[in-house]
Amino acid sequence: MIKQEMVVNLNKQLNLELFSSNLYLQMSSWCNSNKLEGSSKFFKQQSIEETSHMHRLFDYLIDSGNTPKISSIDSPPEHFPSLKEIVQFSYEHEKMISKKIKNLSFQAIDTKDYLTFHFLKWYVEEQCEEEKMFKSILDRIELVNEDPSGLYFVDQILKKINNS
Ligand code: FEO
């Protein structure tokens, strides 16, 4: 049985994953209206993946006999100066999520909740991948230094990440 404090924190994480999904969907919309088709598809896929992260938590709470609660979710930012800012924002966002997951893992160990600790292992690995991915995209954007033809090249790379 999961302790109540852990249920509360897992539920907070569930709602944070929903926020992440909305954030990437909004970014997809920005990219689309700025003619960055590949980036728009990439962020839409990120949004779908974040929804799946939310569902994992939802199912874990249900399967352990709890009742997930969906909170009101803050609107994500809507206006961005550039693709570079979007990717930088995403990278910082994922680093923040990683910290939250690590805190949940520490809490699970502290309270000898080994089932939840095991459940969270998937998120720890996923966060590692996501941070690595956003950092590598950011590095590429910095390499082309916002040059329009270089940005087109980055946009095409993002399109391929989406399809891989
Ligand atoms: Fe599910 Fe990228 O946090």
Coordinates of N, CA and C and ligand atoms in Angstrom, one line a residue:
M1 N 0.8 -1.2 0.0 CA 0.0 0.0 0.0 C 0.9 1.3 0.0
I2 N 0.5 2.2 -0.9 CA 1.3 3.4 -1.0 C 0.9 4.4 0.1
K3 N 1.9 5.0 0.8 CA 1.5 6.0 1.8 C 0.9 7.2 1.2
Q4 N 0.0 7.9 2.0 CA -0.8 9.0 1.5 C 0.1 10.1 0.9
E5 N 1.2 10.4 1.6 CA 2.1 11.5 1.1 C 2.6 11.2 -0.3
M6 N 2.9 9.9 -0.5 CA 3.4 9.5 -1.8 C 2.3 9.6 -2.8
V7 N 1.1 9.2 -2.5 CA -0.1 9.3 -3.4 C -0.2 10.8 -3.8
V8 N -0.1 11.7 -2.9 CA -0.3 13.1 -3.2 C 0.8 13.6 -4.1
N9 N 2.0 13.2 -3.9 CA 3.1 13.6 -4.8 C 3.1 13.0 -6.1
L10 N 2.7 11.7 -6.2 CA 2.5 11.1 -7.5 C 1.4 11.8 -8.3
N11 N 0.4 12.1 -7.6 CA -0.7 12.8 -8.2 C -0.3 14.2 -8.8
K12 N 0.6 14.9 -8.0 CA 1.1 16.2 -8.5 C 1.9 16.0 -9.7
Q13 N 2.7 14.9 -9.8 CA 3.5 14.6 -10.9 C 2.6 14.3 -12.1
L14 N 1.5 13.6 -11.9 CA 0.6 13.3 -13.0 C 0.1 14.6 -13.6
N15 N -0.2 15.5 -12.8 CA -0.7 16.8 -13.3 C 0.4 17.6 -14.0
L16 N 1.6 17.4 -13.5 CA 2.7 18.1 -14.2 C 3.0 17.5 -15.6
E17 N 2.8 16.2 -15.7 CA 2.9 15.6 -17.0 C 1.8 16.1 -18.0
L18 N 0.7 16.4 -17.4 CA -0.4 16.9 -18.3 C 0.0 18.3 -18.7
F19 N 0.6 19.1 -17.8 CA 1.1 20.4 -18.2 C 2.1 20.3 -19.3
S20 N 3.1 19.4 -19.1 CA 4.1 19.2 -20.1 C 3.5 18.9 -21.5
S21 N 2.5 18.1 -21.5 CA 1.8 17.7 -22.7 C 1.2 19.0 -23.4
N22 N 0.6 19.8 -22.6 CA 0.0 21.1 -23.1 C 1.1 22.0 -23.6
L23 N 2.2 22.1 -22.8 CA 3.3 22.9 -23.2 C 3.8 22.6 -24.6
Y24 N 4.0 21.3 -24.8 CA 4.6 20.9 -26.1 C 3.6 21.0 -27.2
L25 N 2.3 20.9 -26.9 CA 1.3 21.1 -27.9 C 1.2 22.6 -28.4
Q26 N 1.4 23.4 -27.4 CA 1.4 24.9 -27.7 C 2.6 25.2 -28.5
M27 N 3.8 24.6 -28.2 CA 5.0 24.8 -28.9 C 4.8 24.3 -30.4
S28 N 4.1 23.2 -30.5 CA 3.9 22.7 -31.9 C 3.1 23.7 -32.7
S29 N 2.1 24.3 -32.0 CA 1.3 25.3 -32.7 C 2.1 26.5 -33.1
W30 N 3.0 27.0 -32.2 CA 3.9 28.1 -32.5 C 4.8 27.7 -33.8
C31 N 5.3 26.6 -33.7 CA 6.2 26.1 -34.8 C 5.5 26.1 -36.1
N32 N 4.2 25.6 -36.1 CA 3.4 25.5 -37.3 C 3.2 26.9 -37.8
S33 N 2.8 27.9 -37.0 CA 2.5 29.2 -37.5 C 3.8 29.9 -37.9
N34 N 4.9 29.4 -37.6 CA 6.2 30.0 -38.0 C 6.9 29.2 -39.1
K35 N 6.1 28.4 -39.8 CA 6.6 27.6 -41.0 C 7.6 26.6 -40.7
L36 N 7.6 26.1 -39.4 CA 8.6 25.1 -39.1 C 7.9 23.8 -38.9
E37 N 7.6 23.2 -40.1 CA 6.8 22.0 -40.2 C 7.3 20.8 -39.4
G38 N 8.6 20.6 -39.6 CA 9.3 19.4 -38.9 C 9.2 19.6 -37.4
S39 N 9.5 20.8 -36.9 CA 9.5 21.1 -35.5 C 8.1 21.0 -34.9
S40 N 7.1 21.4 -35.7 CA 5.8 21.3 -35.2 C 5.4 19.8 -35.0
K41 N 5.8 19.0 -36.0 CA 5.5 17.5 -35.8 C 6.2 17.0 -34.6
F42 N 7.5 17.4 -34.5 CA 8.3 16.9 -33.4 C 7.6 17.2 -32.0
F43 N 7.2 18.5 -31.9 CA 6.6 18.9 -30.6 C 5.2 18.2 -30.3
K44 N 4.5 18.0 -31.4 CA 3.2 17.3 -31.3 C 3.5 15.9 -30.7
Q45 N 4.5 15.2 -31.3 CA 4.9 13.9 -30.8 C 5.3 13.9 -29.3
Q46 N 6.1 15.0 -29.0 CA 6.5 15.1 -27.5 C 5.2 15.3 -26.6
S47 N 4.3 16.0 -27.1 CA 3.0 16.2 -26.4 C 2.3 14.8 -26.2
I48 N 2.3 14.0 -27.2 CA 1.6 12.7 -27.1 C 2.4 11.8 -26.1
E49 N 3.7 11.9 -26.1 CA 4.5 11.1 -25.2 C 4.3 11.6 -23.8
E50 N 4.1 12.9 -23.6 CA 3.9 13.4 -22.2 C 2.5 12.9 -21.7
T51 N 1.6 12.8 -22.6 CA 0.3 12.3 -22.2 C 0.4 10.8 -21.8
S52 N 1.3 10.1 -22.5 CA 1.5 8.7 -22.1 C 2.2 8.6 -20.7
H53 N 3.0 9.6 -20.4 CA 3.7 9.6 -19.1 C 2.6 9.8 -18.0
M54 N 1.7 10.7 -18.3 CA 0.6 10.9 -17.4 C -0.3 9.7 -17.2
H55 N -0.5 8.9 -18.3 CA -1.4 7.7 -18.2 C -0.7 6.6 -17.3
R56 N 0.7 6.5 -17.5 CA 1.4 5.6 -16.6 C 1.1 5.8 -15.2
L57 N 1.2 7.1 -14.8 CA 1.0 7.5 -13.4 C -0.5 7.2 -13.0
F58 N -1.4 7.6 -13.9 CA -2.8 7.4 -13.7 C -3.1 5.9 -13.4
D59 N -2.5 5.0 -14.2 CA -2.7 3.6 -14.1 C -2.1 3.0 -12.8
Y60 N -0.9 3.5 -12.5 CA -0.2 3.1 -11.2 C -1.1 3.4 -10.0
L61 N -1.6 4.6 -10.0 CA -2.4 5.0 -8.9 C -3.7 4.2 -8.8
I62 N -4.3 4.0 -9.9 CA -5.6 3.2 -9.9 C -5.2 1.7 -9.5
D63 N -4.2 1.2 -10.1 CA -3.8 -0.2 -9.8 C -3.5 -0.4 -8.3
S64 N -3.0 0.6 -7.7 CA -2.7 0.5 -6.3 C -3.8 0.9 -5.3
G65 N -5.0 1.1 -5.9 CA -6.2 1.3 -5.1 C -6.4 2.7 -4.8
N66 N -5.8 3.7 -5.5 CA -6.0 5.1 -5.3 C -6.9 5.8 -6.3
T67 N -7.2 7.0 -6.1 CA -8.1 7.7 -7.0 C -7.4 9.0 -7.5
P68 N -6.8 8.9 -8.8 CA -6.1 10.1 -9.3 C -7.1 11.3 -9.4
K69 N -6.5 12.5 -9.2 CA -7.3 13.7 -9.3 C -6.7 14.6 -10.3
I70 N -7.5 15.0 -11.3 CA -7.0 15.9 -12.3 C -7.2 17.4 -11.8
S71 N -6.2 18.1 -11.7 CA -6.3 19.5 -11.2 C -6.5 20.4 -12.4
S72 N -6.8 21.7 -12.1 CA -6.8 22.7 -13.2 C -5.3 22.9 -13.5
I73 N -5.1 23.0 -14.8 CA -3.7 23.1 -15.3 C -3.4 24.5 -15.8
D74 N -2.3 25.1 -15.4 CA -2.0 26.4 -15.9 C -1.8 26.4 -17.4
S75 N -2.2 27.5 -18.0 CA -1.9 27.6 -19.5 C -0.4 27.7 -19.7
P76 N 0.0 27.0 -20.8 CA 1.5 27.1 -21.1 C 1.8 28.5 -21.7
P77 N 3.0 28.9 -21.8 CA 3.3 30.1 -22.5 C 3.0 30.0 -24.0
E78 N 2.6 31.0 -24.6 CA 2.1 31.0 -26.0 C 3.0 31.6 -27.0
H79 N 3.7 32.7 -26.5 CA 4.6 33.4 -27.5 C 6.0 33.2 -27.2
F80 N 6.8 32.9 -28.2 CA 8.2 32.6 -28.1 C 9.0 33.4 -29.1
P81 N 10.2 33.9 -28.7 CA 11.0 34.7 -29.6 C 11.5 33.9 -30.8
S82 N 11.9 32.6 -30.6 CA 12.5 31.8 -31.7 C 12.5 30.3 -31.3
L83 N 12.8 29.5 -32.3 CA 12.9 28.1 -32.1 C 14.0 27.8 -31.0
K84 N 15.1 28.5 -31.0 CA 16.1 28.3 -30.0 C 15.6 28.5 -28.6
E85 N 14.8 29.5 -28.4 CA 14.2 29.8 -27.1 C 13.2 28.6 -26.7
I86 N 12.5 28.1 -27.7 CA 11.6 27.0 -27.4 C 12.4 25.8 -26.9
V87 N 13.4 25.5 -27.6 CA 14.2 24.3 -27.3 C 14.9 24.5 -25.9
Q88 N 15.4 25.7 -25.7 CA 16.1 26.0 -24.4 C 15.1 25.9 -23.3
F89 N 13.8 26.4 -23.5 CA 12.8 26.3 -22.5 C 12.5 24.9 -22.2
S90 N 12.4 24.1 -23.3 CA 12.0 22.6 -23.1 C 13.1 21.9 -22.4
Y91 N 14.4 22.3 -22.7 CA 15.5 21.6 -22.0 C 15.4 22.0 -20.5
E92 N 15.2 23.2 -20.1 CA 15.1 23.6 -18.7 C 13.9 22.9 -18.1
H93 N 12.8 22.8 -18.8 CA 11.6 22.2 -18.3 C 11.9 20.7 -17.9
E94 N 12.6 20.0 -18.8 CA 12.9 18.6 -18.6 C 13.8 18.5 -17.4
K95 N 14.8 19.4 -17.3 CA 15.7 19.3 -16.1 C 14.9 19.5 -14.8
M96 N 13.9 20.3 -14.8 CA 13.0 20.5 -13.6 C 12.2 19.2 -13.4
I97 N 11.7 18.6 -14.4 CA 10.9 17.4 -14.3 C 11.8 16.3 -13.7
S98 N 13.1 16.2 -14.2 CA 14.0 15.2 -13.7 C 14.2 15.3 -12.2
K99 N 14.3 16.6 -11.8 CA 14.5 16.8 -10.3 C 13.3 16.3 -9.5
K100 N 12.1 16.6 -10.1 CA 10.9 16.1 -9.4 C 10.9 14.6 -9.3
I101 N 11.3 13.9 -10.4 CA 11.3 12.4 -10.4 C 12.3 11.9 -9.4
K102 N 13.5 12.6 -9.3 CA 14.5 12.2 -8.4 C 14.0 12.3 -7.0
N103 N 13.3 13.4 -6.7 CA 12.8 13.6 -5.3 C 11.8 12.6 -5.0
L104 N 11.0 12.2 -6.0 CA 10.0 11.1 -5.7 C 10.7 9.8 -5.4
S105 N 11.8 9.5 -6.1 CA 12.6 8.3 -5.9 C 13.2 8.3 -4.5
F106 N 13.8 9.5 -4.1 CA 14.3 9.6 -2.8 C 13.3 9.3 -1.7
Q107 N 12.1 9.9 -2.0 CA 11.0 9.7 -1.0 C 10.6 8.2 -0.9
A108 N 10.6 7.5 -2.1 CA 10.2 6.1 -2.1 C 11.3 5.3 -1.3
I109 N 12.5 5.6 -1.5 CA 13.6 4.9 -0.7 C 13.5 5.2 0.8
D110 N 13.3 6.5 1.1 CA 13.2 6.9 2.5 C 12.1 6.2 3.2
T111 N 11.0 5.9 2.5 CA 9.8 5.3 3.2 C 9.7 3.8 2.9
K112 N 10.8 3.3 2.3 CA 10.9 1.8 2.0 C 9.7 1.4 1.1
D113 N 9.3 2.3 0.2 CA 8.3 2.0 -0.7 C 9.0 1.5 -2.0
Y114 N 9.4 0.2 -2.0 CA 10.2 -0.3 -3.1 C 9.4 -0.5 -4.4
L115 N 8.1 -0.7 -4.2 CA 7.3 -0.9 -5.4 C 7.3 0.4 -6.2
T116 N 7.1 1.5 -5.5 CA 7.0 2.8 -6.2 C 8.4 3.2 -6.7
F117 N 9.4 2.8 -6.0 CA 10.8 3.1 -6.4 C 11.0 2.3 -7.7
H118 N 10.6 1.1 -7.8 CA 10.8 0.3 -9.0 C 10.0 0.9 -10.2
F119 N 8.7 1.4 -9.9 CA 7.9 2.0 -10.9 C 8.6 3.3 -11.4
L120 N 9.2 4.0 -10.6 CA 9.8 5.3 -11.0 C 11.1 5.1 -11.8
K121 N 11.7 3.9 -11.8 CA 12.9 3.7 -12.6 C 12.7 4.0 -14.0
W122 N 11.6 3.7 -14.6 CA 11.3 4.0 -16.0 C 11.4 5.5 -16.3
Y123 N 10.8 6.3 -15.3 CA 10.8 7.7 -15.5 C 12.3 8.3 -15.4
V124 N 13.1 7.7 -14.5 CA 14.4 8.2 -14.4 C 15.2 8.0 -15.7
E125 N 15.0 6.9 -16.3 CA 15.7 6.6 -17.6 C 15.1 7.5 -18.7
E126 N 13.8 7.6 -18.7 CA 13.1 8.5 -19.7 C 13.6 9.9 -19.6
Q127 N 13.7 10.4 -18.4 CA 14.2 11.8 -18.2 C 15.6 12.0 -18.7
C128 N 16.4 11.0 -18.5 CA 17.8 11.0 -19.0 C 17.8 11.2 -20.5
E129 N 17.0 10.4 -21.2 CA 16.9 10.4 -22.6 C 16.4 11.8 -23.1
E130 N 15.4 12.3 -22.4 CA 14.8 13.6 -22.9 C 15.7 14.7 -22.7
E131 N 16.4 14.8 -21.6 CA 17.4 15.8 -21.4 C 18.5 15.8 -22.5
K132 N 19.0 14.6 -22.7 CA 20.0 14.4 -23.7 C 19.5 14.8 -25.1
M133 N 18.3 14.5 -25.5 CA 17.7 14.9 -26.8 C 17.6 16.4 -26.9
F134 N 17.1 17.0 -25.9 CA 16.9 18.5 -26.0 C 18.2 19.2 -26.0
K135 N 19.2 18.7 -25.3 CA 20.5 19.3 -25.3 C 21.2 19.2 -26.7
S136 N 21.0 18.0 -27.3 CA 21.6 17.9 -28.6 C 20.9 18.7 -29.7
I137 N 19.6 18.9 -29.6 CA 18.9 19.8 -30.5 C 19.4 21.3 -30.3
L138 N 19.5 21.6 -29.0 CA 20.0 23.0 -28.7 C 21.4 23.2 -29.2
D139 N 22.3 22.3 -29.1 CA 23.6 22.4 -29.6 C 23.6 22.6 -31.1
R140 N 22.7 21.9 -31.8 CA 22.7 22.0 -33.3 C 22.2 23.4 -33.7
I141 N 21.2 23.9 -32.9 CA 20.7 25.3 -33.2 C 21.8 26.3 -33.0
E142 N 22.5 26.1 -31.9 CA 23.6 27.0 -31.6 C 24.7 27.0 -32.7
L143 N 24.9 25.8 -33.2 CA 25.9 25.6 -34.3 C 25.5 26.5 -35.5
V144 N 24.2 26.4 -35.9 CA 23.8 27.2 -37.1 C 23.6 28.6 -36.8
N145 N 23.6 29.0 -35.5 CA 23.5 30.4 -35.1 C 22.3 31.1 -35.7
E146 N 21.2 30.4 -35.7 CA 19.9 31.0 -36.2 C 19.9 31.5 -37.7
D147 N 20.9 31.0 -38.4 CA 21.0 31.3 -39.9 C 19.7 30.6 -40.5
P148 N 18.9 31.3 -41.4 CA 17.7 30.7 -41.9 C 17.9 29.3 -42.6
S149 N 19.0 29.2 -43.4 CA 19.1 27.9 -44.1 C 19.6 26.9 -43.1
G150 N 20.3 27.3 -42.1 CA 20.7 26.3 -41.0 C 19.5 25.9 -40.2
L151 N 18.6 26.8 -40.0 CA 17.4 26.5 -39.2 C 16.5 25.5 -40.0
Y152 N 16.5 25.7 -41.3 CA 15.7 24.7 -42.2 C 16.3 23.3 -42.0
F153 N 17.6 23.3 -42.0 CA 18.3 22.0 -41.8 C 17.9 21.4 -40.4
V154 N 17.9 22.2 -39.4 CA 17.5 21.7 -38.0 C 16.1 21.2 -38.0
D155 N 15.2 22.0 -38.7 CA 13.8 21.6 -38.8 C 13.6 20.2 -39.5
Q156 N 14.4 20.0 -40.5 CA 14.4 18.7 -41.2 C 14.9 17.5 -40.2
I157 N 15.9 17.9 -39.4 CA 16.4 16.8 -38.5 C 15.2 16.5 -37.5
L158 N 14.6 17.5 -37.0 CA 13.5 17.3 -36.0 C 12.4 16.5 -36.6
K159 N 12.1 16.7 -37.9 CA 11.1 15.9 -38.6 C 11.5 14.4 -38.6
K160 N 12.8 14.2 -38.8 CA 13.2 12.8 -38.8 C 13.2 12.1 -37.4
I161 N 13.5 12.9 -36.3 CA 13.5 12.4 -35.0 C 12.1 11.9 -34.7
N162 N 11.1 12.7 -35.2 CA 9.7 12.4 -35.0 C 9.3 11.1 -35.7
N163 N 10.0 10.8 -36.8 CA 9.6 9.6 -37.6 C 10.4 8.4 -37.2
S164 N 11.4 8.6 -36.4 CA 12.3 7.4 -36.1 C 11.7 6.5 -35.0
Ligands
FEO1 FE1 7.2 13.4 -18.9 FE2 9.3 14.9 -20.2 O1 8.4 14.6 -18.6

